N, CA and C of each residue as an Amber inpcrd file, in Angstrom:
protein
   588
   0.8470000  -1.1820000   0.0000000   0.0000000   0.0000000   0.0000000
   0.8870000   1.2380000   0.0000000   0.7420000   2.1050000  -1.0130000
   1.6370000   3.2480000  -1.1340000   1.0880000   4.4510000  -0.3670000
   1.9320000   4.9990000   0.4870000   1.5990000   6.2380000   1.1950000
   2.8410000   7.1180000   1.1450000   2.7650000   8.1660000   0.3390000
   3.9190000   9.0370000   0.1250000   3.6770000  10.4170000   0.7040000
   4.7350000  11.0120000   1.2420000   4.7270000  12.4150000   1.6320000
   5.6520000  13.1560000   0.6690000   5.2750000  14.3740000   0.3080000
   6.0750000  15.1890000  -0.5920000   6.6380000  16.3830000   0.1740000
   7.9550000  16.5820000   0.1140000   8.6060000  17.7440000   0.7260000
   9.3870000  18.4860000  -0.3510000   9.2720000  19.8140000  -0.3430000
  10.0250000  20.6580000  -1.2710000   9.8400000  22.0930000  -0.8120000
  10.7480000  22.9810000  -1.2370000  10.5340000  24.3940000  -0.9220000
   9.2840000  24.8980000  -1.6310000   8.7850000  26.0880000  -1.2560000
   7.6370000  26.6350000  -1.9730000   7.9670000  26.7430000  -3.4530000
   7.0420000  26.3210000  -4.3050000   7.3010000  26.3460000  -5.7440000
   8.2010000  25.2260000  -6.2140000   8.4940000  24.2840000  -5.3300000
   9.4080000  23.1900000  -5.6690000   8.7690000  22.0540000  -6.4450000
   7.4640000  22.0990000  -6.6460000   6.8000000  21.0700000  -7.4620000
   6.0860000  19.9950000  -6.6620000   5.8410000  20.2370000  -5.3720000
   5.1720000  19.2170000  -4.5460000   3.8310000  18.8010000  -5.1300000
   3.0140000  19.7970000  -5.4910000   1.6660000  19.4780000  -5.9680000
   1.7140000  18.8770000  -7.3690000   2.5120000  19.4640000  -8.2490000
   2.6260000  18.9270000  -9.6160000   3.0980000  17.4820000  -9.5840000
   4.1900000  17.2270000  -8.8610000   4.7250000  15.8720000  -8.8110000
   3.8290000  14.9530000  -7.9720000   3.2100000  15.5080000  -6.9490000
   2.2790000  14.7160000  -6.1480000   1.1340000  14.1820000  -6.9880000
   0.5950000  15.0400000  -7.8530000  -0.4940000  14.6050000  -8.7470000
  -0.0120000  13.5160000  -9.6960000   1.1700000  13.7210000 -10.2650000
   1.6860000  12.7530000 -11.2360000   1.9770000  11.4010000 -10.5640000
   2.5250000  11.4470000  -9.3440000   2.7960000  10.1970000  -8.6380000
   1.4990000   9.5200000  -8.1870000   0.4910000  10.3180000  -7.8530000
  -0.7910000   9.7090000  -7.4780000  -1.4040000   9.0030000  -8.6860000
  -1.2500000   9.5790000  -9.8840000  -1.7190000   8.9060000 -11.1040000
  -0.9190000   7.6300000 -11.3460000   0.3950000   7.7160000 -11.1600000
   1.2790000   6.5730000 -11.3780000   0.9050000   5.3990000 -10.4720000
   0.6370000   5.7210000  -9.2030000   0.3320000   4.6680000  -8.2290000
  -1.1640000   4.3910000  -8.0790000  -1.9800000   5.2100000  -8.8150000
  -3.4390000   5.0340000  -8.7810000  -3.9980000   5.1740000  -7.3630000
  -3.5760000   6.2510000  -6.6960000  -4.0410000   6.5440000  -5.3310000
  -4.4530000   8.0160000  -5.2750000  -5.2500000   8.4160000  -4.2740000
  -5.6560000   9.8210000  -4.1610000  -4.4760000  10.7430000  -3.8760000
  -4.5860000  11.9720000  -4.3820000  -3.6040000  13.0150000  -4.1000000
  -4.2560000  14.0310000  -3.1750000  -3.5410000  14.4240000  -2.1220000
  -4.0590000  15.3950000  -1.1650000  -3.0390000  16.5230000  -1.0430000
  -3.4540000  17.7610000  -1.3710000  -2.5910000  18.9310000  -1.2200000
  -3.1560000  19.8080000  -0.1140000  -2.4170000  19.9460000   0.9800000
  -2.9270000  20.7820000   2.0710000  -3.0000000  22.2420000   1.6460000
  -2.0770000  22.6770000   0.7820000  -2.1340000  24.0550000   0.2880000
  -3.4260000  24.3170000  -0.4640000  -3.7870000  23.3870000  -1.3490000
  -5.0270000  23.5420000  -2.1110000  -6.2450000  23.4860000  -1.1930000
  -6.2080000  22.5790000  -0.2180000  -7.3260000  22.4720000   0.7170000
  -7.4840000  23.7720000   1.5130000  -6.3590000  24.3330000   1.9710000
  -6.4260000  25.5860000   2.7280000  -6.9160000  26.7360000   1.8590000
  -6.4300000  26.8200000   0.6050000  -6.8950000  27.8960000  -0.2810000
  -8.3820000  27.7550000  -0.5770000  -8.8680000  26.5040000  -0.6730000
 -10.2980000  26.2840000  -0.8720000 -11.0900000  26.7640000   0.3440000
 -10.5710000  26.5170000   1.5370000 -11.2190000  27.0200000   2.7560000
 -11.2470000  28.5500000   2.7500000 -10.1390000  29.1810000   2.3190000
 -10.0770000  30.6440000   2.2390000 -11.1170000  31.1430000   1.2430000
 -11.1730000  30.5100000   0.0740000 -12.1100000  30.9070000  -0.9840000
 -13.5580000  30.8230000  -0.4970000 -13.8640000  29.7810000   0.2960000
 -15.2320000  29.5820000   0.7790000 -15.5010000  30.3330000   2.0820000
 -14.4800000  31.0130000   2.6110000 -14.6030000  31.7600000   3.8690000
 -15.1290000  30.9010000   5.0110000 -14.6290000  29.6640000   5.0830000
 -14.9700000  28.8060000   6.2160000 -14.2380000  29.3260000   7.4490000
 -14.5690000  28.8520000   8.6500000 -13.8210000  29.2850000   9.8320000
 -12.3210000  29.0160000   9.6940000 -11.9630000  27.8420000   9.1380000
 -10.5380000  27.5420000   8.9250000  -9.9480000  28.5350000   7.9330000
 -10.6670000  28.8070000   6.8450000 -10.1860000  29.7370000   5.8220000
 -10.0120000  31.1470000   6.3440000 -10.9610000  31.6050000   7.1330000
 -10.8810000  32.9460000   7.7000000  -9.6750000  33.0660000   8.6260000
  -9.4160000  32.0190000   9.4050000  -8.2630000  32.0240000  10.3070000
  -6.9510000  31.9210000   9.5260000  -6.9610000  31.1900000   8.3980000
  -5.7310000  30.9550000   7.6280000  -5.3620000  32.1150000   6.7190000
  -6.3610000  32.8850000   6.2580000  -6.1260000  33.9220000   5.2380000
  -4.9650000  34.8640000   5.5540000  -4.8940000  35.4930000   6.7360000
  -3.8020000  36.4450000   6.9670000  -2.4120000  35.8070000   6.9170000
  -2.3040000  34.5390000   7.3180000  -1.0040000  33.8550000   7.2760000
  -0.5960000  33.5870000   5.8340000  -1.5420000  33.1160000   5.0320000
  -1.2610000  32.7980000   3.6250000  -0.8680000  34.0680000   2.8730000
  -1.5820000  35.1570000   3.1140000  -1.3080000  36.4070000   2.3930000
   0.0740000  36.9660000   2.7170000   0.5720000  36.7120000   3.9430000
   1.9110000  37.1980000   4.3270000   3.0210000  36.2200000   3.9440000
   2.6360000  35.0260000   3.4900000   3.6450000  34.0220000   3.1630000
   4.1080000  33.2410000   4.3680000   3.3560000  33.3260000   5.4720000
   3.6820000  32.5630000   6.6720000   3.0270000  31.1880000   6.6230000
   3.6020000  30.2510000   7.3600000   2.9360000  28.9640000   7.5340000
   1.7090000  29.1870000   8.4030000   0.6030000  28.5200000   8.0470000
  -0.5700000  28.6270000   8.9200000  -0.2430000  27.8790000  10.2110000
  -0.8680000  28.2710000  11.3210000  -0.5850000  27.5810000  12.5900000
  -0.8330000  26.0810000  12.4760000  -0.0490000  25.3330000  13.2470000
  -0.1330000  23.8740000  13.1970000  -1.5590000  23.3590000  13.3510000
  -2.3220000  23.9780000  14.2620000  -3.6650000  23.4390000  14.5260000
  -4.5780000  23.5430000  13.3050000  -4.3900000  24.5820000  12.4580000
  -5.2090000  24.7060000  11.2520000  -4.8120000  23.6570000  10.2130000
  -3.4970000  23.4950000  10.0180000  -3.0240000  22.4790000   9.0670000
  -3.4650000  21.0870000   9.5140000  -3.3580000  20.8220000  10.8060000
  -3.7510000  19.5190000  11.3360000  -5.2470000  19.2800000  11.1640000
  -6.0550000  20.3370000  11.3550000  -7.5020000  20.1890000  11.2070000
  -7.8600000  19.7860000   9.7810000  -7.1990000  20.4110000   8.8020000
  -7.4660000  20.1060000   7.3930000  -7.0350000  18.6850000   7.0600000
  -5.8370000  18.3070000   7.5040000  -5.3190000  16.9680000   7.1960000
  -6.1520000  15.8910000   7.8820000  -6.4980000  16.1320000   9.1270000
  -7.2890000  15.1400000   9.8650000  -8.6140000  14.8600000   9.1410000
  -9.2360000  15.9160000   8.6030000 -10.5010000  15.7400000   7.8750000
 -10.3310000  14.7830000   6.6940000  -9.1960000  14.9060000   5.9840000
  -8.9950000  14.1040000   4.7760000  -8.3810000  12.7410000   5.0400000
  -7.3090000  12.6930000   5.8330000  -6.5870000  11.4380000   6.0580000
  -7.4280000  10.4490000   6.8470000  -8.2870000  10.9670000   7.6980000
  -9.0760000  10.0550000   8.5340000 -10.3680000   9.6100000   7.8640000
 -10.5760000  10.0130000   6.6040000 -11.7090000   9.4640000   5.8590000
 -11.3860000   8.0060000   5.5560000 -12.2950000   7.0770000   5.8340000
 -11.9980000   5.6500000   5.6310000 -11.4970000   5.3140000   4.2310000
 -12.0360000   6.0040000   3.2110000 -11.6370000   5.6790000   1.8400000
 -10.1920000   6.0600000   1.5510000  -9.6020000   6.9630000   2.3520000
  -8.2480000   7.4210000   2.0790000  -7.1990000   6.7840000   2.9810000
  -7.6230000   6.0070000   3.9390000  -6.6660000   5.4320000   4.8770000
  -5.7180000   4.4430000   4.2110000  -6.1730000   3.7890000   3.1510000
  -5.3730000   2.7120000   2.5730000  -4.1470000   3.2340000   1.8220000
  -4.3070000   4.3370000   1.0570000  -3.2080000   4.7960000   0.2140000
  -3.4320000   6.2560000  -0.1840000  -2.3320000   6.9930000  -0.3700000
  -2.4410000   8.3920000  -0.7870000  -1.0560000   8.9560000  -1.0690000
  -1.0470000  10.1110000  -1.7570000   0.1380000  10.9540000  -1.8790000
  -0.2490000  12.2810000  -1.2360000   0.5010000  12.6910000  -0.2160000
   0.1800000  13.8880000   0.5550000   1.2680000  14.9280000   0.3550000
   0.8690000  16.1480000  -0.0450000   1.8870000  17.1950000  -0.1540000
   1.5030000  18.4030000   0.6990000   2.5290000  19.0580000   1.2330000
   2.3200000  20.2520000   2.0310000   2.1050000  19.9910000   3.5090000
   2.2920000  18.7700000   3.9380000   2.1460000  18.4160000   5.3460000
   2.9310000  17.1460000   5.6090000   3.6270000  17.0640000   6.7300000
   3.8540000  18.1060000   7.7360000   4.8660000  19.1330000   7.2500000
   4.8520000  20.3240000   7.9080000   5.7740000  21.3930000   7.5370000
   6.6940000  21.7730000   8.6820000   6.4240000  21.2650000   9.8700000
   7.2690000  21.5700000  11.0370000   7.4990000  20.2790000  11.8160000
   8.5090000  20.2980000  12.6770000   8.7740000  19.1160000  13.5020000
   7.5890000  18.8130000  14.4180000   6.9400000  19.8530000  14.9100000
   5.7670000  19.6400000  15.7530000   4.6780000  18.9040000  14.9750000
   4.4180000  19.3580000  13.7410000   3.4050000  18.6840000  12.9140000
   3.8150000  17.2470000  12.6130000   5.1210000  17.0290000  12.3770000
   5.5920000  15.6740000  12.0920000   5.3430000  14.7530000  13.2830000
   5.5660000  15.2760000  14.4750000   5.3350000  14.4860000  15.6910000
   3.8650000  14.1580000  15.8500000   3.0070000  15.1690000  15.6370000
   1.5600000  14.9410000  15.7380000   1.0980000  13.9980000  14.6220000
   1.6640000  14.1750000  13.4290000   1.3040000  13.3020000  12.3080000
   1.6610000  11.8530000  12.6190000   2.8050000  11.6660000  13.2690000
   3.2080000  10.3080000  13.6450000   2.1760000   9.6980000  14.5990000
   1.7200000  10.5030000  15.5630000   0.7000000  10.0190000  16.5070000
  -0.6020000   9.7120000  15.7900000  -0.9840000  10.6130000  14.8610000
  -2.2090000  10.4150000  14.0800000  -2.1100000   9.1400000  13.2480000
  -0.9470000   8.9400000  12.6330000  -0.7400000   7.7510000  11.8140000
  -0.8020000   6.4820000  12.6640000  -0.1530000   6.5220000  13.8220000
  -0.1580000   5.3620000  14.7260000  -1.5780000   5.0400000  15.1770000
  -2.3060000   6.0940000  15.5260000  -3.6980000   5.9690000  15.9730000
  -4.5650000   5.2910000  14.9190000  -4.2830000   5.6150000  13.6370000
  -5.0880000   5.0760000  12.5360000  -4.4070000   3.9110000  11.8150000
  -3.3480000   3.3730000  12.4280000  -2.5800000   2.2410000  11.8780000
  -2.0800000   2.5260000  10.4590000  -1.5250000   3.7330000  10.2710000
  -0.9690000   4.1360000   8.9770000   0.5480000   4.1390000   9.0780000
   1.2160000   3.5350000   8.1150000   2.6710000   3.6610000   8.0190000
   2.9940000   4.2940000   6.6650000   4.0290000   5.1320000   6.6310000
   4.3900000   5.8000000   5.3880000   5.4130000   4.9650000   4.6200000
   5.2760000   4.9790000   3.2890000   6.1780000   4.2140000   2.4290000
   7.4860000   4.9630000   2.1980000   7.3760000   6.2750000   1.9550000
   8.5630000   7.0880000   1.6610000   8.1900000   8.5570000   1.7410000
   9.2340000   9.3780000   1.9020000   9.0790000  10.8320000   1.8710000
   9.9480000  11.3350000   0.7240000   9.3120000  11.8760000  -0.3090000
  10.0340000  12.3930000  -1.4700000  10.4600000  13.8310000  -1.1850000
  11.7650000  14.1010000  -1.2550000  12.2630000  15.4680000  -1.1080000
  12.7330000  15.9440000  -2.4770000  12.0240000  16.9370000  -3.0320000
  12.4020000  17.5160000  -4.3170000  13.4050000  18.6380000  -4.0560000
  14.6130000  18.4780000  -4.5850000  15.6850000  19.4560000  -4.3680000
  15.6300000  20.5050000  -5.4730000  15.3630000  21.7570000  -5.0690000
  15.2230000  22.8710000  -6.0190000  15.9470000  24.0820000  -5.4350000
  16.7650000  24.7430000  -6.2540000  17.5400000  25.8980000  -5.7830000
  16.6340000  27.0990000  -5.5160000  17.1230000  28.0150000  -4.6670000
  16.3660000  29.2380000  -4.3800000  16.1100000  30.0290000  -5.6590000
  17.1040000  30.1120000  -6.5470000  16.9510000  30.8820000  -7.7870000
  15.8290000  30.3070000  -8.6480000  15.7550000  28.9780000  -8.7160000
  14.7070000  28.3420000  -9.5070000  13.3430000  28.5340000  -8.8550000
  13.2990000  28.4550000  -7.5290000  12.0410000  28.7140000  -6.8200000
  11.5470000  30.1220000  -7.1320000  12.4380000  31.1000000  -7.0410000
  12.0630000  32.4830000  -7.3080000  11.5530000  32.6360000  -8.7420000
  12.2550000  32.0300000  -9.6930000  11.8350000  32.1270000 -11.1010000
  10.4350000  31.5500000 -11.2810000  10.2100000  30.3490000 -10.7240000
   8.9140000  29.6880000 -10.8900000   7.7780000  30.4780000 -10.2520000
   7.9950000  30.9370000  -9.0200000   6.8990000  31.5720000  -8.2940000
   6.5720000  32.9600000  -8.8270000   7.5780000  33.6990000  -9.2510000
   7.2780000  35.0090000  -9.8350000   6.5360000  34.8450000 -11.1580000
   6.9060000  33.8250000 -11.9340000   6.1780000  33.5500000 -13.1800000
   4.7350000  33.1470000 -12.8700000   4.5580000  32.3020000 -11.8580000
   3.2040000  31.8780000 -11.4800000   2.3960000  33.0640000 -10.9720000
   3.0410000  33.9480000 -10.2120000   2.3570000  35.1270000  -9.6910000
   1.8680000  36.0370000 -10.7970000   2.6880000  36.1890000 -11.8590000
   2.2630000  37.0240000 -12.9930000   1.0550000  36.4090000 -13.6930000
   0.9980000  35.0720000 -13.7430000  -0.0950000  34.3920000 -14.4450000
  -1.3720000  34.3290000 -13.6180000  -1.2320000  34.0940000 -12.3000000
  -2.4190000  33.8090000 -11.4900000  -2.7780000  34.9010000 -10.4950000
  -1.8920000  35.8790000 -10.3020000  -2.1070000  36.9440000  -9.3100000
  -2.2930000  36.4080000  -7.8970000  -1.6440000  35.2740000  -7.5880000
  -1.7190000  34.7620000  -6.2170000  -0.9990000  35.7170000  -5.2760000
  -1.6390000  36.0100000  -4.1350000  -1.0860000  36.9680000  -3.1770000
   0.2610000  36.5280000  -2.6180000   0.5000000  35.2080000  -2.5580000
   1.7370000  34.7340000  -1.9250000   2.8590000  34.4980000  -2.9240000
   2.7100000  34.9750000  -4.1740000   3.7500000  34.7970000  -5.1860000
   4.3830000  36.1300000  -5.6030000   4.5000000  37.0640000  -4.6690000
   5.2380000  38.3040000  -4.8830000   6.6720000  38.1020000  -4.3930000
   7.6120000  38.8910000  -4.9200000   9.0360000  38.6670000  -4.5910000
   9.3030000  38.7250000  -3.0870000   8.7730000  39.7450000  -2.3840000
   9.0440000  39.8520000  -0.9510000   8.4530000  38.6670000  -0.1890000
   7.2750000  38.2300000  -0.6250000   6.6240000  37.1010000   0.0460000
   7.3630000  35.7960000  -0.2300000   7.8540000  35.6300000  -1.4570000
   8.5960000  34.4130000  -1.8060000   9.8700000  34.3240000  -0.9710000
  10.6010000  35.4380000  -0.8320000  11.8180000  35.4380000  -0.0220000
  11.4990000  35.0590000   1.4270000  10.3950000  35.5860000   1.9270000
   9.9730000  35.2730000   3.2950000   9.6160000  33.7880000   3.4150000
   8.9020000  33.2650000   2.4060000   8.5050000  31.8540000   2.4270000
   9.7300000  30.9390000   2.3900000  10.7440000  31.3170000   1.6020000
  11.9750000  30.5190000   1.5360000  12.6920000  30.5080000   2.8890000
  12.7200000  31.6710000   3.5370000  13.3680000  31.7390000   4.8560000
  12.6160000  30.8620000   5.8590000  11.2840000  30.9140000   5.8330000
  10.4860000  30.0870000   6.7370000  10.7080000  28.6060000   6.4370000
  10.8200000  28.2720000   5.1600000  11.0610000  26.8770000   4.7750000
  12.3810000  26.3870000   5.3600000  13.4400000  27.1860000   5.1890000
  14.7540000  26.7800000   5.7070000  14.7300000  26.6020000   7.2200000
  14.0360000  27.4930000   7.9030000  14.0260000  27.4620000   9.3680000
  13.0750000  26.4170000   9.9450000  11.9420000  26.2050000   9.2920000
  10.8980000  25.3900000   9.9130000  10.6430000  24.0530000   9.2320000
  10.8190000  23.9920000   7.9180000  10.5080000  22.7510000   7.2060000
  11.7510000  21.9240000   6.9080000  12.8530000  22.5630000   6.5550000
  14.0710000  21.8170000   6.2270000  14.5090000  20.8550000   7.3350000
  14.3220000  21.1870000   8.6420000  14.7110000  20.2230000   9.6850000
  13.9860000  18.8800000   9.5820000  12.8780000  18.8380000   8.8560000
  12.1700000  17.5670000   8.6720000  12.9990000  16.5600000   7.8780000
  13.9350000  17.0770000   7.0650000  14.7410000  16.1720000   6.2460000
  15.5130000  15.1990000   7.1310000  16.1350000  15.7080000   8.1910000
  16.8670000  14.8260000   9.1100000  15.9070000  13.9120000   9.8710000
  14.7350000  14.4400000  10.2150000  13.7120000  13.6550000  10.9280000
  13.3600000  12.4030000  10.1140000  13.1050000  12.5910000   8.8180000
  12.7170000  11.4510000   7.9770000  13.9120000  10.6250000   7.5090000
  15.0670000  11.2920000   7.3360000  16.2780000  10.5450000   6.9780000
  16.6230000   9.5540000   8.0850000  16.4840000   9.9920000   9.3230000
  16.7780000   9.1340000  10.4600000  15.8330000   7.9500000  10.5820000
  14.6710000   8.0610000   9.9630000  13.6990000   6.9590000   9.9820000
  13.7770000   6.1080000   8.7180000  14.7720000   6.4000000   7.8710000
  14.9710000   5.6040000   6.6630000  13.9050000   5.8110000   5.6020000
  13.1990000   6.9380000   5.6540000  12.0970000   7.1720000   4.7160000
  12.4330000   8.1640000   3.6080000  13.4980000   8.9620000   3.7770000
  13.7620000  10.0620000   2.8530000  14.3000000   9.5700000   1.5130000
  13.6830000  10.0400000   0.4310000  14.1280000   9.7550000  -0.9330000
  14.3610000  11.1070000  -1.5940000  15.6200000  11.4300000  -1.9010000
  15.9350000  12.7450000  -2.4640000  15.9650000  12.6690000  -3.9870000
  15.3010000  13.6560000  -4.6040000  15.1430000  13.6820000  -6.0640000
  15.4580000  15.0820000  -6.5650000  16.2590000  15.1810000  -7.6310000
  16.5180000  16.4710000  -8.2700000  15.1930000  16.9770000  -8.8350000
  14.7200000  18.1270000  -8.3230000  13.4200000  18.6490000  -8.7300000
  13.4720000  19.6850000  -9.8290000  14.6550000  19.8840000 -10.4370000
  14.7650000  20.8800000 -11.5100000  14.7500000  20.1960000 -12.8720000
  14.3250000  20.9720000 -13.8780000  14.2290000  20.4280000 -15.2290000
  12.7810000  20.1940000 -15.6160000  12.5680000  19.6220000 -16.8080000
  11.2060000  19.3780000 -17.2740000  10.4130000  18.5020000 -16.3050000
   9.1250000  18.8020000 -16.1690000   8.2430000  18.0860000 -15.2340000
   8.3180000  16.5830000 -15.4380000   8.2800000  16.1420000 -16.7010000
   8.2830000  14.7080000 -17.0080000   9.5650000  14.0510000 -16.5070000
  10.6960000  14.7350000 -16.6720000  11.9730000  14.1710000 -16.2250000
  12.0310000  14.0540000 -14.7000000  11.4880000  15.0520000 -13.9990000
  11.4620000  14.9920000 -12.5360000  10.6130000  13.8050000 -12.0900000
   9.4730000  13.6200000 -12.7520000   8.5980000  12.4820000 -12.4190000
   9.3310000  11.1650000 -12.6400000  10.0330000  11.0630000 -13.7520000
  10.7760000   9.8270000 -14.0520000  11.8280000   9.5540000 -12.9740000
  12.5310000  10.6150000 -12.5380000  13.5280000  10.4340000 -11.4740000
  12.8770000   9.9360000 -10.1930000  11.7280000  10.5200000  -9.8550000
  11.0340000  10.1150000  -8.6260000  10.5620000   8.6720000  -8.7220000
   9.9980000   8.2980000  -9.8710000   9.5130000   6.9240000 -10.0480000
  10.6530000   5.9180000  -9.9720000  11.8000000   6.2710000 -10.5720000
  12.9690000   5.3740000 -10.5210000  13.4830000   5.2300000  -9.0960000
  13.5340000   6.3600000  -8.3710000  14.0180000   6.3230000  -6.9860000
  13.1040000   5.4600000  -6.1200000  11.7990000   5.5430000  -6.3630000
  10.8480000   4.7300000  -5.5940000  10.9280000   3.2620000  -6.0070000
  11.1320000   3.0050000  -7.2960000  11.2810000   1.6220000  -7.7670000
  12.5090000   0.9760000  -7.1340000  13.5650000   1.7740000  -6.9190000
  14.7630000   1.2520000  -6.2500000  14.4550000   0.7980000  -4.8330000
  13.3840000   1.3460000  -4.2520000  12.9520000   0.9440000  -2.9160000
  11.8040000  -0.0710000  -3.0030000  11.6190000  -0.6410000  -4.1940000
  10.5970000  -1.6580000  -4.4420000   9.1810000  -1.1130000  -4.2680000
   9.0050000   0.1860000  -4.5520000   7.6790000   0.8070000  -4.5170000
   7.2430000   1.0140000  -5.9540000   6.3320000   0.1870000  -6.4010000
   5.8770000   0.2160000  -7.7910000   4.3420000   0.2430000  -7.8350000
   3.7800000   0.7140000  -8.9640000   2.3150000   0.7660000  -9.0500000
   1.7180000  -0.6190000  -9.1460000   0.3970000  -0.7240000  -8.8670000
  -0.2600000  -2.0240000  -8.9890000  -0.2330000  -2.5100000 -10.4280000
  -0.1730000  -3.8050000 -10.6050000  -0.0780000  -4.3580000 -11.9640000
  -1.4290000  -4.5030000 -12.6240000  -2.5180000  -4.5600000 -11.8470000
  -3.8350000  -4.7580000 -12.4580000  -4.4560000  -3.4250000 -12.8350000
C-alpha cells in the first residue's frame, strides 16, 4: 500500500509531482495548500483564520493544518493509500502526524524530497504570480517563504532521513523528467504501481 509524503521548498513542485505520482500509483492526491486555499475561498472558519497567514507568506498555525489533514486522512476511503503534499511542515506537525498515523494504523512508504535551488524557486513563483495573481507569489513574500522553509521545514529532512524514509530527487528540469527520477528512486525501494 503506497503512502507518500512530498517535501520541497515553496514552488518546488510538490503538488505537480504529487499529482503525477498519485496517477502513477493510482491513489488519491491530497494537497494541504489547495485544501487551505479552498477554505479561504469559501470563507470557512478555517479559511478565515488561515487567510492572513497565507497572504503574508507565513505557515498557517499547526492546529489549522492539522484540522485540514485530519478531515482528509481520517476518511476511511483514504486510509489505505495516498500521496500527501504540504504536510507536515514543522517538527511539531511531524510528531503529531506520527501520533495520528499510529492511531489510525498508517505507516508511510517514503518521503520524497524535491531538491530545487532558491533561484529556480524564485523564477517559478514570480512567473506563477504574474499568471495567477496569487497573493503569496510576490518577490518579498517568496523570499519570506523561503526563509520560513529553511528554518521550519528543512529540519524535517533529518527527521525522515533518520527513519529511513527520505528519498531525495533532483526537482529541476522538465516536469516529465522529474517524475521519471522520482519513479525510478521509488522503484529502487521496491515501490511500484499495482499491476492490475
